[in-house]
Amino acid sequence: MSAVIKFEHYSWKYTRTKVPALQDINLEIEEGALVGIIGPNDSGKTTLAYSMNGLIPNQYYGVRSGSVYVMGKEVKEYRQAELCQRVGLVFSDPEAQFTAMTVEDEVVFGMENLGLSIEEIERRLEWVVPLTDIGPLMDKPPYEVSGGQKQRVALASVLAMQPPILVLDEPTSMLDPIGRKKVFEVLRRLKEEYKSTIVVIEHSLEHLVPLADHMVLVHNGKVLLADETEPFFERMDFLMEHDVFPPGVMEFFFQLRLLGHYPNSLPLPRTLEEGTERLREMLVGGENG
Amino acid sequence: MADNNVYVKVENLTYHYPDGTVALTDVSLDIHHGEFIALIGQNGSGKTTLSKCLNGLFKPTKGRVIVDGLDTRHSSITDLATKVGYVFQNPDHQIFNNTVWKEIAYGPRNIQLPEDEVKARVEESARVVGLDPSLFETHPFFLPKGIRQRVAIASILALRPKMIIVDEPTTGQDVKQSLEIMDFLKMLHEEKGHIVVIITHDMPIVGLYAKRTIVMAQGRILADGSTREVFSHPEVLEKTFVEPPQITRLAQMNADLGFSKDVMSVPEMVAQFRRIAGE
Amino acid sequence: MNKTILGYVPEESPIYSLHPFVRVYFLMVVSLWPMIISSPEWNFALIVVMLILLEYSRVTLSTLKLYVPVSISMGVLILLSYTILGGRHPEFYEVFNLLGVPIYFERIVAAVEVYMRILPMIFVMVFFLSTSRERDILVAMRWARVPFTVTYLVAMSLRAVGMVIEDFSIVRQAEKARGYDPKGKSIPYKLRQFVMYIIPLMGLAIRRSEEFSNALVARGYSFTGLRRVKRPDYVLTKYHFKVLDGVIVAILSVALIALVYARYGLGLFTLEGSLTMKWLQQWLVGGAG
């Protein structure tokens, strides 16, 4: 597989701050992969996302060094409009990214900017509206749509542009637990059916971990650890030292491992179902099917 | 019904928005001294509306809300503000002054306390939330979000309300920050004797901190009881788009092996595992 | 009812079957009528017509209460500025003397005339705001081929106003939660409190404008490049300008021309020919002239 996004010795410092937001980042994101980026607030995750779609350096003042390649071309070489078609970005604040007077206008706005035909817009609406479950909201103005609903609208408006690479910055922070689950269900379908490359920044790992092919830990502007999901979580001591809180089931099996109840040779379960299976193997023996 | 321990009494509360939308229907509940409550439910289920009725920001359309003996319909905003504090989700909505000191002093000055009392309260509240006095003359706007949130809480505490309601304390925070904020609310609850009510979508946080959980759906109370009991009925929670924490669900899926349905944390689950494996 | 920035619109209304352009055109043309008509009774007739239209459009008439204080204070303002603050004019007929200030008949007449012109204009405006949402204004402009940049600027200002109004209501609640009670406080005190709102509102605006412009850029809309792909207009395709719409626009236009001719060509609808004015003269001057 080839890397669709590649950071090479990339650093960025905002003019207004003393410390660089990102320092010497080397990172490759493979085509079709779902990559989870985690780390504490203010560690540089959002800056990393902005560097992928050209908001940095185009919209911000700062000092840049090293390079970022999107589909083989340096970000600086792109025209912004062209880059937006390749990298779709869903922002973390749903209030400020709602720019139109109805949900429908909002979802259609990006597609109109791409110059799509009316038929194509209709076709994509028919796909994206049920996918993100925003049908009943289409006529509503922004002030009648809750924060969580706005997040689904934001996702829909970016999906409608059908970028091959999708970057989501805390896309579910204001959703209720099931709404959150549904958004990750959408991401799963995009990954499986449309082979999209997806980068997700998230604090709540329960839904991210089962889906992610790769995980990246960002801390104080540096990539501390980047690996495939399974080996990534085998470094649990290191992760917990850096304030990563794994999903409950994973943490439980890690604790069992520390107590000698769960072997090092088995990976830590990533889902509830996997956890249940392991638990039954351990307590009931091999009788499970 | 004369229960001295009741701080807030909600009786058959119905609330309609000015445009006629029904937000709450016939809600009744009591909140007692010493409680730590989580208010959960789907977006738009009425959690926020209910909490705003508790401090008189919204007045009941029907029914009544009695806070420490005061009927919210007939009480002044000033009196109610000293009974129930409300911390809004976004600290930027509640910062009115150009220095941290004035910001915390704003509430006490509104209720017309003498200046020496105002000073004492500002210093005390800042100490409780861990704000360094060197920040007193800083403009709150330029502080990081975590600190702004502390300023917001300090400025509510300066009114010394018995009960404080915190809207979505952990939204937009990373897990470590969330735990810090919750530990701080727990300290207010345990050491300072405040009644704490949080409105949240974060179920692991509810499991770790709230003793009582009230589940809202479509403007009504769907379930109300100890958090353990409420989380033991995932089928009820599902109706309002909520599910118990993952570790609780693991225990519930393996209840037949002897795990209890109300496990709230990983250490509890580990203890149960050792008991079951040891048998 | 559905909320809009400035009020409420009914869920269902026969008026919705008209093209948004017709509604905007109605607002623009009919609010000109009172400027042409001088005689108060004809303007009063227009108010009655507007009330019938409001009722027909299923607007909840109780929402009109919102506009009562505005109308009354406007009336008082006009009466005061024309009479007490109107200066000395020995050539006018003095109806009575208020503590040394002469109140002239001509001035009262002028005040009544002006007020009776403004009232129907308010009603036309209210009718528009009670039957149209923000989106209708945009659709009307886009339908009339107003350049996209202009309609988009209008849309953004509407969105910005909406955001500020929403923030404002939360800020006011936050202030109440801090024990601020405006009841029984002096006006300067209230004014000072009002100035204090500006601090959080400005803060929010600054933080959001950054994200707002990021969201626009990420959706492929660049402010600088005027040479862009031709934008399709998906939303417009959902509205159809029907025969009835054309007929109404024609009637409104013809009526405007006819009115101008009647007033300035035939000398109808004048103050001199007005029954109200004759009656006022009888009552205040006693036929003396």
Short mmCIF file of N, CA and C in Angstrom, two decimals, chain A residues 203-210 233 236 240 244-257 268-276 279, chain B residues 175 202-205 208 244-251 263-270:
data_model
loop_
_atom_site.label_atom_id
_atom_site.label_comp_id
_atom_site.label_asym_id
_atom_site.label_seq_id
_atom_site.Cartn_x
_atom_site.Cartn_y
_atom_site.Cartn_z
N HIS A 203 -10.98 11.38 21.81
CA HIS A 203 -10.61 11.11 23.21
C HIS A 203 -11.23 9.82 23.68
N SER A 204 -12.46 9.56 23.17
CA SER A 204 -13.15 8.39 23.66
C SER A 204 -12.80 7.22 22.74
N LEU A 205 -12.09 6.25 23.30
CA LEU A 205 -11.47 5.23 22.46
C LEU A 205 -12.35 4.01 22.22
N GLU A 206 -13.46 3.92 22.96
CA GLU A 206 -14.27 2.71 22.89
C GLU A 206 -14.66 2.34 21.46
N HIS A 207 -15.07 3.33 20.66
CA HIS A 207 -15.52 3.03 19.30
C HIS A 207 -14.39 3.10 18.29
N LEU A 208 -13.36 3.86 18.62
CA LEU A 208 -12.25 4.05 17.69
C LEU A 208 -11.39 2.78 17.62
N VAL A 209 -11.07 2.21 18.77
CA VAL A 209 -10.11 1.12 18.83
C VAL A 209 -10.52 -0.09 17.97
N PRO A 210 -11.79 -0.52 17.98
CA PRO A 210 -12.14 -1.67 17.16
C PRO A 210 -11.97 -1.41 15.66
N PHE A 233 -1.22 -1.11 21.33
CA PHE A 233 -1.76 -1.26 22.68
C PHE A 233 -1.00 -2.29 23.52
N MET A 236 1.06 -0.81 26.60
CA MET A 236 0.09 -0.20 27.51
C MET A 236 0.73 0.62 28.63
N MET A 240 -0.24 4.45 29.21
CA MET A 240 -0.87 4.96 30.43
C MET A 240 -0.01 6.02 31.12
N VAL A 244 -2.99 8.08 28.33
CA VAL A 244 -3.95 7.43 27.45
C VAL A 244 -4.82 6.52 28.31
N PHE A 245 -6.12 6.64 28.18
CA PHE A 245 -7.03 5.79 28.95
C PHE A 245 -7.71 4.83 27.99
N PRO A 246 -7.32 3.55 28.01
CA PRO A 246 -7.89 2.60 27.05
C PRO A 246 -9.36 2.34 27.35
N PRO A 247 -10.09 1.74 26.40
CA PRO A 247 -11.48 1.38 26.67
C PRO A 247 -11.55 0.41 27.85
N GLY A 248 -12.67 0.40 28.55
CA GLY A 248 -12.83 -0.40 29.77
C GLY A 248 -12.42 -1.85 29.63
N VAL A 249 -12.89 -2.49 28.55
CA VAL A 249 -12.62 -3.92 28.39
C VAL A 249 -11.12 -4.17 28.24
N MET A 250 -10.48 -3.33 27.44
CA MET A 250 -9.05 -3.48 27.23
C MET A 250 -8.27 -3.27 28.52
N GLU A 251 -8.67 -2.27 29.27
CA GLU A 251 -7.99 -1.98 30.53
C GLU A 251 -8.16 -3.15 31.50
N PHE A 252 -9.35 -3.73 31.50
CA PHE A 252 -9.64 -4.88 32.37
C PHE A 252 -8.69 -6.03 32.07
N PHE A 253 -8.53 -6.35 30.76
CA PHE A 253 -7.66 -7.47 30.42
C PHE A 253 -6.19 -7.14 30.69
N PHE A 254 -5.86 -5.87 30.56
CA PHE A 254 -4.50 -5.46 30.90
C PHE A 254 -4.23 -5.67 32.39
N GLN A 255 -5.22 -5.31 33.21
CA GLN A 255 -5.07 -5.52 34.66
C GLN A 255 -4.96 -7.01 34.97
N LEU A 256 -5.77 -7.82 34.28
CA LEU A 256 -5.69 -9.28 34.48
C LEU A 256 -4.30 -9.79 34.11
N ARG A 257 -3.76 -9.20 33.04
CA ARG A 257 -2.43 -9.63 32.60
C ARG A 257 -1.39 -9.30 33.68
N LEU A 268 -4.64 -7.86 23.57
CA LEU A 268 -5.72 -7.33 24.42
C LEU A 268 -6.98 -7.16 23.56
N PRO A 269 -8.14 -7.61 24.02
CA PRO A 269 -9.35 -7.53 23.21
C PRO A 269 -9.73 -6.09 22.90
N ARG A 270 -10.20 -5.87 21.66
CA ARG A 270 -10.51 -4.51 21.22
C ARG A 270 -12.00 -4.22 21.26
N THR A 271 -12.81 -5.25 21.37
CA THR A 271 -14.26 -5.02 21.42
C THR A 271 -14.88 -5.77 22.59
N LEU A 272 -16.11 -5.41 22.86
CA LEU A 272 -16.88 -6.06 23.91
C LEU A 272 -17.04 -7.55 23.59
N GLU A 273 -17.32 -7.84 22.32
CA GLU A 273 -17.56 -9.22 21.91
C GLU A 273 -16.31 -10.07 22.08
N GLU A 274 -15.17 -9.50 21.63
CA GLU A 274 -13.90 -10.19 21.81
C GLU A 274 -13.62 -10.43 23.28
N GLY A 275 -13.89 -9.41 24.09
CA GLY A 275 -13.67 -9.50 25.53
C GLY A 275 -14.50 -10.62 26.14
N THR A 276 -15.77 -10.67 25.72
CA THR A 276 -16.65 -11.71 26.24
C THR A 276 -16.12 -13.09 25.88
N LEU A 279 -13.14 -13.92 27.99
CA LEU A 279 -13.53 -14.12 29.38
C LEU A 279 -14.11 -15.52 29.55
N VAL B 175 -9.30 12.93 28.62
CA VAL B 175 -9.74 12.10 29.75
C VAL B 175 -9.10 12.55 31.06
N ASP B 202 -21.27 11.37 29.20
CA ASP B 202 -20.09 10.55 29.42
C ASP B 202 -20.40 9.48 30.47
N MET B 203 -20.77 8.29 30.00
CA MET B 203 -21.25 7.25 30.93
C MET B 203 -20.18 6.70 31.87
N PRO B 204 -18.92 6.50 31.38
CA PRO B 204 -17.91 6.05 32.35
C PRO B 204 -17.77 7.03 33.52
N ILE B 205 -17.87 8.33 33.22
CA ILE B 205 -17.78 9.35 34.27
C ILE B 205 -18.97 9.21 35.24
N LEU B 208 -18.38 6.34 37.53
CA LEU B 208 -17.33 6.53 38.53
C LEU B 208 -17.72 7.52 39.62
N PRO B 244 -24.82 1.81 29.16
CA PRO B 244 -23.92 1.82 30.31
C PRO B 244 -22.47 1.78 29.83
N PRO B 245 -21.51 2.07 30.74
CA PRO B 245 -20.10 2.02 30.35
C PRO B 245 -19.74 0.62 29.83
N GLN B 246 -18.70 0.56 29.01
CA GLN B 246 -18.32 -0.70 28.38
C GLN B 246 -18.04 -1.80 29.40
N ILE B 247 -17.38 -1.44 30.50
CA ILE B 247 -17.01 -2.46 31.50
C ILE B 247 -18.28 -3.03 32.15
N THR B 248 -19.29 -2.16 32.33
CA THR B 248 -20.56 -2.62 32.89
C THR B 248 -21.24 -3.61 31.93
N ARG B 249 -21.17 -3.26 30.63
CA ARG B 249 -21.79 -4.14 29.64
C ARG B 249 -21.06 -5.48 29.58
N LEU B 250 -19.73 -5.48 29.77
CA LEU B 250 -18.99 -6.74 29.77
C LEU B 250 -19.49 -7.63 30.92
N ALA B 251 -19.67 -7.01 32.07
CA ALA B 251 -20.17 -7.77 33.22
C ALA B 251 -21.58 -8.29 32.92
N VAL B 263 -21.58 -3.63 37.85
CA VAL B 263 -20.16 -3.28 37.93
C VAL B 263 -19.96 -1.88 37.34
N MET B 264 -19.23 -1.00 38.07
CA MET B 264 -19.10 0.38 37.61
C MET B 264 -17.68 0.71 37.15
N SER B 265 -16.69 -0.13 37.53
CA SER B 265 -15.32 0.24 37.22
C SER B 265 -14.48 -0.99 36.96
N VAL B 266 -13.30 -0.77 36.36
CA VAL B 266 -12.39 -1.87 36.06
C VAL B 266 -11.93 -2.59 37.34
N PRO B 267 -11.51 -1.86 38.38
CA PRO B 267 -11.10 -2.57 39.61
C PRO B 267 -12.19 -3.48 40.18
N GLU B 268 -13.44 -3.03 40.12
CA GLU B 268 -14.55 -3.86 40.59
C GLU B 268 -14.65 -5.14 39.77
N MET B 269 -14.50 -4.96 38.46
CA MET B 269 -14.59 -6.10 37.54
C MET B 269 -13.46 -7.09 37.83
N VAL B 270 -12.27 -6.56 38.07
CA VAL B 270 -11.12 -7.42 38.37
C VAL B 270 -11.39 -8.20 39.66
#
